[in-house]
Short mmCIF file of C-alpha atoms and ligand atoms in Angstrom, two decimals:
data_model
loop_
_atom_site.label_atom_id
_atom_site.label_comp_id
_atom_site.label_asym_id
_atom_site.label_seq_id
_atom_site.Cartn_x
_atom_site.Cartn_y
_atom_site.Cartn_z
CA MET A 545 -0.08 -0.25 -0.25
CA LYS A 546 1.11 3.52 -0.78
CA THR A 547 1.74 6.11 2.15
CA PRO A 548 -1.06 8.38 2.34
CA TRP A 549 0.39 11.97 0.96
CA TRP A 550 -0.62 13.52 4.31
CA VAL A 551 1.18 11.15 6.05
CA VAL A 552 4.66 12.17 3.63
CA ALA A 553 3.14 15.82 4.46
CA ALA A 554 3.37 15.19 7.85
CA LEU A 555 6.92 13.45 8.38
CA ALA A 556 8.21 16.09 6.17
CA ALA A 557 7.28 18.92 8.16
CA LEU A 558 8.33 17.29 11.39
CA ALA A 559 11.97 16.48 9.77
CA ALA A 560 11.41 20.37 8.80
CA ASN A 561 11.10 21.27 12.67
CA ALA A 562 13.51 19.29 13.67
CA PHE A 563 16.51 21.07 11.07
CA ALA A 564 14.99 24.31 11.78
CA GLN A 565 16.59 23.71 15.63
CA LEU A 566 20.01 23.91 13.52
CA SER A 567 21.49 27.19 12.83
CA ASP A 568 22.89 27.77 9.11
CA ASP A 569 26.57 26.71 10.41
CA GLU A 570 25.26 23.68 12.27
CA GLN A 571 23.05 22.62 9.12
CA ARG A 572 26.64 22.68 7.33
CA ILE A 573 28.40 20.91 9.80
CA VAL A 574 25.89 18.40 9.56
CA ALA A 575 26.07 17.99 5.81
CA ALA A 576 29.92 18.07 6.26
CA VAL A 577 29.55 14.93 8.07
CA LYS A 578 27.59 13.15 6.11
CA GLN A 579 29.50 14.04 2.98
CA ARG A 580 32.41 12.04 4.69
CA THR A 581 30.43 9.02 5.64
CA PRO A 582 32.05 6.27 3.08
CA ALA A 583 35.50 8.10 3.70
CA ALA A 584 34.80 8.03 7.39
CA LEU A 585 34.48 4.01 6.94
CA GLN A 586 37.38 3.34 5.33
CA LEU A 587 39.90 5.39 7.66
CA LEU A 588 37.71 2.77 10.44
CA GLU A 589 38.65 -0.10 8.28
CA LYS A 590 42.38 1.35 7.92
CA SER A 591 42.76 1.55 11.67
CA VAL A 592 41.06 -2.16 12.52
CA ARG A 593 43.05 -3.71 9.87
CA ILE A 594 45.95 -3.15 12.45
CA ASN A 595 45.92 -5.40 15.62
CA SER A 596 46.74 -2.79 18.31
CA GLY A 597 46.14 -5.04 21.40
CA THR A 598 47.84 -3.28 24.51
CA LEU A 599 50.94 -5.82 24.91
CA ASN A 600 51.44 -4.74 20.66
CA PRO A 601 53.31 -1.51 20.74
CA GLU A 602 54.13 -1.41 17.41
CA GLY A 603 50.36 -2.09 16.55
CA VAL A 604 49.05 0.40 18.96
CA ARG A 605 51.90 3.18 17.45
CA ALA A 606 50.88 2.46 13.84
CA VAL A 607 47.30 3.08 14.76
CA GLY A 608 48.36 6.22 16.13
CA GLU A 609 50.09 7.31 13.17
CA ILE A 610 46.95 7.01 11.05
CA TYR A 611 45.19 9.05 13.44
CA ARG A 612 47.92 11.54 13.53
CA ALA A 613 47.65 12.25 10.28
CA GLU A 614 44.51 13.20 10.20
CA LEU A 615 44.95 15.42 13.25
CA ASP A 616 48.06 17.42 11.35
CA ALA A 617 45.77 17.86 8.53
CA LEU A 618 43.21 19.29 10.78
CA GLY A 619 45.62 21.81 12.27
CA PHE A 620 46.55 20.39 15.27
CA THR A 621 49.84 20.23 16.86
CA THR A 622 50.37 16.61 17.92
CA ARG A 623 52.97 14.50 19.94
CA TRP A 624 53.65 11.31 21.18
CA VAL A 625 54.18 10.76 24.69
CA ASP A 626 56.42 8.12 25.49
CA MET A 627 56.20 5.46 28.59
CA PRO A 628 59.56 4.28 30.33
CA PRO A 629 60.45 1.32 28.72
CA GLY A 630 60.23 -0.99 31.90
CA MET A 631 56.62 -0.27 31.99
CA LYS A 632 55.95 -2.16 28.18
CA ARG A 633 53.61 0.16 26.70
CA ALA A 634 53.33 2.50 23.77
CA GLY A 635 52.44 5.37 25.00
CA HIS A 636 49.85 8.27 23.84
CA LEU A 637 48.82 10.33 21.05
CA VAL A 638 48.05 13.85 22.04
CA ALA A 639 46.96 16.66 20.07
CA VAL A 640 46.23 20.28 20.56
CA HIS A 641 44.10 23.20 18.39
CA GLY A 642 45.04 26.33 20.72
CA GLY A 643 42.06 28.38 19.93
CA THR A 644 41.36 31.00 22.69
CA ALA A 645 37.75 31.46 22.26
CA GLY A 646 34.67 29.33 24.08
CA LYS A 647 35.21 26.85 26.73
CA HIS A 648 37.92 24.36 26.27
CA VAL A 649 37.42 20.89 25.67
CA LEU A 650 39.23 17.72 26.15
CA LEU A 651 38.22 14.54 23.75
CA LEU A 652 39.31 10.92 24.86
CA GLY A 653 39.95 8.04 22.94
CA HIS A 654 42.13 4.86 23.08
CA LEU A 655 44.21 3.25 20.35
CA ASP A 656 44.52 -0.22 21.99
CA THR A 657 42.27 -2.87 21.85
CA VAL A 658 41.49 -6.39 24.27
CA PHE A 659 42.94 -8.32 21.32
CA GLU A 660 46.60 -9.61 21.69
CA LYS A 661 48.20 -10.68 18.11
CA ALA A 662 47.28 -14.07 19.20
CA SER A 663 43.85 -13.54 18.49
CA SER A 664 41.95 -15.73 15.93
CA VAL A 665 39.13 -13.18 15.99
CA PRO A 666 39.00 -11.37 11.97
CA LEU A 667 40.40 -8.03 11.88
CA TRP A 668 37.50 -6.60 10.00
CA GLU A 669 34.40 -8.63 8.65
CA VAL A 670 31.68 -7.24 6.77
CA ARG A 671 28.19 -8.45 8.08
CA GLY A 672 25.52 -6.38 5.64
CA ASP A 673 25.18 -3.18 8.00
CA ARG A 674 27.57 -4.07 10.67
CA VAL A 675 31.25 -5.01 10.81
CA ARG A 676 32.41 -7.66 13.16
CA GLY A 677 36.21 -7.10 14.41
CA GLN A 678 38.91 -6.44 16.39
CA GLY A 679 37.93 -2.92 18.65
CA VAL A 680 35.63 -1.91 15.82
CA SER A 681 32.93 -0.73 18.77
CA ASP A 682 35.57 -0.35 21.85
CA MET A 683 36.77 2.16 20.40
CA LYS A 684 38.31 2.71 17.23
CA GLY A 685 34.40 3.58 15.89
CA GLY A 686 34.60 6.14 18.65
CA ASP A 687 37.90 7.33 17.70
CA VAL A 688 37.05 7.51 14.20
CA ILE A 689 33.62 9.56 15.14
CA LEU A 690 36.01 12.12 17.34
CA ILE A 691 38.18 12.48 14.17
CA GLU A 692 34.92 13.11 12.39
CA ALA A 693 33.60 15.25 14.17
CA LEU A 694 36.51 17.69 14.05
CA ARG A 695 36.86 17.04 10.48
CA ALA A 696 33.15 18.51 10.14
CA LEU A 697 34.22 21.68 12.33
CA LYS A 698 37.00 22.20 10.45
CA ALA A 699 35.58 22.24 7.05
CA VAL A 700 32.85 24.75 8.06
CA GLY A 701 35.22 27.13 9.93
CA ALA A 702 33.95 26.41 13.50
CA LEU A 703 37.11 24.98 14.67
CA ASP A 704 39.45 27.90 14.10
CA SER A 705 38.98 29.84 17.08
CA ALA A 706 38.21 26.24 19.48
CA HIS A 707 40.28 24.96 22.06
CA VAL A 708 40.13 21.19 21.68
CA GLU A 709 42.61 18.93 23.01
CA VAL A 710 42.70 15.17 22.25
CA MET A 711 44.40 12.03 23.79
CA PHE A 712 44.46 9.03 22.70
CA THR A 713 45.64 6.48 25.07
CA GLY A 714 47.96 3.54 24.26
CA ASP A 715 46.99 1.25 27.09
CA GLU A 716 43.39 1.55 28.53
CA GLU A 717 42.40 -2.01 28.33
CA ARG A 718 45.33 -2.99 30.73
CA THR A 719 46.53 0.13 32.30
CA GLY A 720 50.57 0.74 32.31
CA SER A 721 51.80 0.94 35.63
CA PRO A 722 52.82 2.73 37.97
CA LEU A 723 49.14 4.54 37.09
CA GLU A 724 50.28 7.86 38.53
CA THR A 725 52.94 7.47 35.25
CA ALA A 726 50.31 6.32 32.80
CA ARG A 727 47.97 8.73 33.48
CA ALA A 728 49.99 11.88 34.75
CA GLU A 729 49.68 13.16 31.02
CA MET A 730 45.93 13.15 30.54
CA ILE A 731 45.19 14.18 34.23
CA ALA A 732 47.11 17.44 33.39
CA MET A 733 45.01 17.87 30.45
CA GLY A 734 41.73 17.32 32.46
CA ARG A 735 42.92 19.78 34.77
CA ARG A 736 42.89 22.52 32.43
CA ALA A 737 39.59 21.33 30.00
CA ASP A 738 36.16 22.93 30.80
CA TYR A 739 34.55 19.68 29.50
CA ALA A 740 36.09 16.20 28.88
CA LEU A 741 34.25 14.12 26.55
CA SER A 742 34.97 10.57 26.34
CA PHE A 743 34.27 8.51 22.81
CA GLU A 744 33.79 5.16 24.38
CA GLY A 745 30.89 2.79 22.91
CA SER A 746 27.56 4.44 23.17
CA ASN A 747 25.00 1.94 24.57
CA ARG A 748 21.48 1.38 23.86
CA HIS A 749 19.24 1.31 26.02
CA ASN A 750 15.17 0.47 26.03
CA GLY A 751 15.34 1.76 22.54
CA VAL A 752 17.15 5.32 23.21
CA ASP A 753 20.89 6.32 22.84
CA THR A 754 22.59 7.05 26.25
CA ALA A 755 25.82 8.75 27.82
CA THR A 756 27.15 7.89 30.85
CA ILE A 757 27.89 10.99 33.65
CA ALA A 758 29.31 8.26 36.40
CA ARG A 759 31.49 5.02 36.21
CA ARG A 760 32.22 2.88 39.17
CA SER A 761 35.37 2.50 40.09
CA SER A 762 37.69 -0.46 39.81
CA GLY A 763 40.09 -2.01 42.10
CA GLY A 764 40.27 -5.14 44.38
CA TRP A 765 41.50 -6.90 47.74
CA VAL A 766 43.26 -9.79 48.46
CA LEU A 767 42.22 -11.51 51.63
CA HIS A 768 44.79 -13.70 53.96
CA VAL A 769 43.79 -15.58 56.57
CA LYS A 770 46.33 -17.76 59.07
CA GLY A 771 45.23 -20.42 61.32
CA LYS A 772 47.55 -23.28 62.99
CA ALA A 773 48.11 -26.45 61.43
CA ALA A 774 47.37 -29.47 63.89
CA HIS A 775 45.23 -32.70 63.85
CA SER A 776 41.59 -32.39 62.87
CA MET A 777 40.16 -33.83 65.65
CA GLY A 778 41.09 -30.96 68.02
CA VAL A 779 39.24 -28.30 65.45
CA PHE A 780 37.22 -25.76 67.51
CA SER A 781 39.33 -26.28 70.66
CA ALA A 782 40.52 -23.76 72.03
CA GLN A 783 44.57 -25.19 71.57
CA SER A 784 44.29 -25.68 67.88
CA GLY A 785 41.21 -23.32 66.79
CA TYR A 786 39.04 -23.34 63.90
CA GLY A 787 41.60 -23.40 60.84
CA ALA A 788 41.69 -20.40 58.12
CA VAL A 789 38.94 -21.94 56.32
CA TYR A 790 36.24 -21.57 58.64
CA GLU A 791 37.88 -18.03 59.53
CA THR A 792 37.67 -17.08 55.37
CA ALA A 793 33.72 -18.20 55.51
CA ARG A 794 33.09 -16.34 58.45
CA ILE A 795 34.65 -13.19 57.11
CA LEU A 796 33.24 -13.43 53.73
CA ASN A 797 29.95 -14.28 54.80
CA ALA A 798 30.20 -11.32 57.33
CA PHE A 799 30.92 -9.05 53.71
CA ARG A 800 28.03 -10.31 52.25
CA GLU A 801 25.33 -9.80 55.31
CA GLN A 802 27.09 -6.23 56.51
CA VAL A 803 28.52 -4.60 53.43
CA ILE A 804 26.39 -4.74 50.56
CA GLU A 805 24.19 -1.36 49.75
CA PRO A 806 23.13 0.14 46.03
CA SER A 807 25.88 0.92 43.55
CA LEU A 808 28.46 -0.85 45.69
CA THR A 809 29.67 -4.33 44.25
CA PHE A 810 32.47 -6.75 45.66
CA ASN A 811 33.04 -10.34 43.92
CA PRO A 812 35.50 -12.90 45.93
CA GLY A 813 36.70 -14.33 42.35
CA LEU A 814 38.96 -16.82 43.50
CA ILE A 815 39.79 -19.11 47.03
CA ALA A 816 42.22 -21.60 47.97
CA GLY A 817 42.85 -22.77 51.35
CA GLY A 818 44.49 -26.01 52.90
CA THR A 819 47.85 -26.14 54.60
CA ASP A 820 50.15 -24.42 51.89
CA VAL A 821 48.35 -22.01 49.37
CA SER A 822 50.05 -19.91 46.86
CA TYR A 823 48.88 -17.86 43.88
CA ALA A 824 50.44 -16.96 40.38
CA GLU A 825 49.55 -13.71 39.25
CA THR A 826 50.84 -14.17 35.44
CA THR A 827 48.61 -16.91 35.33
CA ALA A 828 45.99 -15.91 37.43
CA THR A 829 46.14 -19.49 39.28
CA ALA A 830 45.80 -20.39 42.91
CA SER A 831 47.41 -23.70 43.70
CA ALA A 832 46.53 -25.33 47.32
CA PHE A 833 47.99 -28.33 49.49
CA GLY A 834 45.76 -30.06 52.53
CA LYS A 835 44.45 -33.01 53.56
CA SER A 836 40.85 -33.26 55.21
CA ASN A 837 42.82 -34.61 58.74
CA VAL A 838 44.46 -31.32 58.92
CA ILE A 839 43.10 -28.13 60.40
CA ALA A 840 43.95 -25.31 57.68
CA ARG A 841 47.13 -23.47 58.23
CA GLU A 842 45.98 -20.99 55.35
CA ALA A 843 43.82 -19.40 52.63
CA GLU A 844 43.73 -16.73 50.53
CA VAL A 845 40.47 -14.90 48.54
CA LEU A 846 41.23 -12.45 45.43
CA GLY A 847 37.89 -9.96 45.10
CA ASP A 848 37.10 -7.13 43.42
CA LEU A 849 35.55 -4.10 44.76
CA ARG A 850 33.33 -1.29 42.72
CA TYR A 851 31.73 1.84 43.92
CA LEU A 852 30.58 5.15 42.84
CA SER A 853 31.99 7.63 44.93
CA PRO A 854 34.97 8.04 46.83
CA GLU A 855 32.88 8.15 50.26
CA GLN A 856 31.56 5.09 49.74
CA GLY A 857 34.51 2.88 48.79
CA GLU A 858 35.93 4.75 52.31
CA ARG A 859 32.92 3.18 53.78
CA ALA A 860 32.98 -0.63 52.24
CA ARG A 861 36.80 -0.47 53.15
CA GLN A 862 36.11 0.53 56.84
CA LYS A 863 33.34 -2.04 57.29
CA MET A 864 35.44 -4.92 55.86
CA GLN A 865 38.56 -3.78 57.76
CA ALA A 866 36.75 -3.97 60.85
CA ILE A 867 35.21 -7.65 60.10
CA VAL A 868 38.61 -9.16 58.87
CA SER A 869 40.63 -7.64 62.10
CA SER A 870 37.66 -8.44 64.84
CA GLY A 871 35.88 -11.51 65.72
CA ASN A 872 38.34 -13.83 64.56
CA LEU A 873 37.79 -17.08 65.20
CA PRO A 874 40.01 -18.88 67.92
CA GLY A 875 43.03 -19.48 66.43
CA THR A 876 43.34 -17.08 63.23
CA SER A 877 44.13 -14.04 62.37
CA ALA A 878 43.42 -12.16 59.08
CA THR A 879 44.90 -9.32 56.88
CA ILE A 880 43.17 -7.78 53.86
CA ALA A 881 44.59 -5.27 50.83
CA PHE A 882 42.88 -3.29 49.15
CA ARG A 883 43.71 -1.32 45.56
CA GLU A 884 42.27 1.19 42.90
CA ASN A 885 42.87 0.80 39.77
CA TYR A 886 40.12 3.56 38.00
CA PRO A 887 38.99 6.17 40.52
CA PRO A 888 35.13 6.34 40.81
CA MET A 889 33.27 9.22 38.83
CA PRO A 890 30.00 10.00 40.94
CA PRO A 891 27.12 11.21 39.02
CA THR A 892 26.94 15.48 39.29
CA GLU A 893 24.40 17.96 38.62
CA ALA A 894 27.41 19.25 36.11
CA GLY A 895 27.73 16.27 34.01
CA ARG A 896 23.38 15.85 33.95
CA ASN A 897 23.40 19.69 32.48
CA LEU A 898 26.30 18.72 30.06
CA VAL A 899 24.25 15.59 29.01
CA GLU A 900 21.14 17.73 28.34
CA VAL A 901 23.22 19.65 25.72
CA TYR A 902 24.05 16.42 24.00
CA SER A 903 20.73 15.67 24.16
CA ARG A 904 19.16 18.60 22.92
CA ALA A 905 22.00 18.98 19.72
CA SER A 906 21.14 15.11 18.61
CA GLN A 907 17.11 16.07 19.07
CA ASP A 908 17.77 18.95 16.74
CA ALA A 909 19.87 16.97 14.49
CA GLY A 910 16.99 14.77 14.45
CA LEU A 911 18.68 11.85 16.00
CA GLY A 912 16.19 11.06 18.87
CA ARG A 913 17.12 12.08 22.99
CA ILE A 914 19.92 10.61 24.43
CA ASP A 915 19.35 9.23 28.30
CA ILE A 916 21.45 8.78 31.03
CA LEU A 917 23.18 5.30 31.15
CA ASP A 918 22.85 3.60 34.64
CA PRO A 919 26.73 3.23 35.96
CA ALA A 920 25.80 -0.40 36.72
CA LEU A 921 25.77 -1.37 33.30
CA ARG A 922 29.32 -0.31 32.25
CA GLY A 923 32.73 -0.99 33.24
CA ALA A 924 35.91 1.66 34.12
CA GLY A 925 37.28 3.59 31.89
CA ASP A 926 39.56 6.69 31.46
CA VAL A 927 37.14 9.27 31.69
CA GLN A 928 37.18 8.68 35.12
CA PHE A 929 40.66 9.88 35.81
CA VAL A 930 39.89 13.38 34.71
CA ALA A 931 36.31 13.81 36.07
CA PRO A 932 37.57 14.88 39.52
CA TYR A 933 38.85 17.89 37.56
CA THR A 934 36.69 18.67 34.94
CA VAL A 935 32.95 18.04 34.15
CA GLY A 936 33.40 14.86 32.23
CA ILE A 937 30.30 12.40 30.18
CA ASP A 938 31.37 9.14 28.25
CA GLY A 939 29.70 6.93 25.89
CA LEU A 940 29.84 9.37 22.75
CA GLY A 941 31.11 6.72 20.48
CA ALA A 942 30.11 3.80 18.22
CA ALA A 943 26.97 1.83 18.72
CA GLY A 944 27.82 -2.06 18.90
CA THR A 945 27.62 -4.99 20.69
CA GLY A 946 30.17 -7.69 22.29
CA ALA A 947 32.89 -5.70 23.31
CA HIS A 948 35.66 -7.47 24.28
CA THR A 949 34.63 -10.79 23.28
CA ASP A 950 35.00 -12.43 19.85
CA ASP A 951 31.69 -11.30 18.54
CA GLU A 952 32.35 -7.79 19.25
CA ASP A 953 30.46 -6.00 16.39
CA LEU A 954 29.99 -2.35 15.04
CA GLU A 955 26.84 -0.87 13.70
CA VAL A 956 28.25 1.17 10.67
CA ALA A 957 25.45 3.77 11.35
CA SER A 958 26.00 5.02 14.60
CA ILE A 959 29.99 6.43 13.13
CA GLU A 960 27.96 9.07 10.88
CA ARG A 961 24.87 9.45 14.01
CA GLY A 962 27.78 9.74 16.26
CA ALA A 963 29.94 12.28 14.43
CA ILE A 964 26.74 14.83 13.67
CA ARG A 965 26.05 14.45 17.45
CA ALA A 966 29.65 14.89 18.62
CA ALA A 967 30.29 17.88 16.37
CA LEU A 968 27.49 19.74 17.32
CA LEU A 969 28.12 19.58 21.00
CA ILE A 970 31.80 20.50 20.42
CA HIS A 971 30.57 23.07 18.36
CA ARG A 972 28.30 24.38 21.10
CA LEU A 973 30.04 24.08 23.81
CA THR A 974 33.58 26.00 22.20
CA ARG A 975 31.90 28.84 20.36
CA PRO A 976 32.50 32.17 21.74
ZN1 ZN B 2420 37.47 0.88 25.50
#
């Protein structure tokens, strides 16, 4: 059946209305993005066809060189930030466009992927209107969106007076150690930015595209428990005590009963107990020796800990510490050590307002509203390092599914959509 004329007319009026929200400059920005769409996909393919697992520094640098040439051509001053050789990481690409008007914006991407050289996942495999491949959506798709947004601004002269800084890290998926060195440059850039926009994958939730204003910390803990090795017949006696395994069970159960609260999670992912216990970090393997008729002398548990604010993290650590160091079963003792990899990024009013601007830009371009993603639905990311110093949001990147898995893919149309939204947002933030 033919669509009735009045439906067509109504839709056309709606679309015209939506575009009426865009200024002449902005309409030219949208046109500039669209005109580049086939070339943008080629740029993506070129960078995805190079393996850039975090532990493949040559590959990470090669991808960096591709993006560097693009940013050079847009008038950015680019440089490579090397890491000390002992860190075994490729370093980062930094690009600065030093305009003086409007707000200063920092854009974040990463060059590395979780797919190391030995991965059997195809680099680039087109499947209709999607592409499967290594890092297509996490996050080379986002990197290309970032570059195409800037290119469109440049094309219409909207970049000329803007102050935009870009950082593509080379070790987002496995951050180099020490963290202070790995993220020093990024933090310095975050300190001088009014806004930080990160181009990690955009999640669709309930049929609506989303952005992220809060991300939970990532870090972990190691619990060591000691008991007395003795004949099992004496267990529960004052002399022999309860052993390390019972004490570990007490502690973990108390964590579960006393520490749980909304937005906080802690997961004991590995446990070993017996007479002797050891753990090999490189293979993530624990081994234990013990016998059923000997009271356990040692136990070790490895867990993670994720929280939304520094206060929540502190509260959780204090409760866990108190459980570990008091109320120990007879004949046992325990210690716990915590480490934080990514600091938490709590939700803020300023972050909410920034998503509002982003959502407005998207709607004005006829691309629908943007919702705020529940932080429980996403892991940790680089934007968290700059969040304490600026107003940051994430999720401006490409849409795809299966990030970090063999089936990671990309919705090709999300590149154009993302570039239009990002270009309009950057324009509205940086114009004088
Ligand atoms: Zn990522």
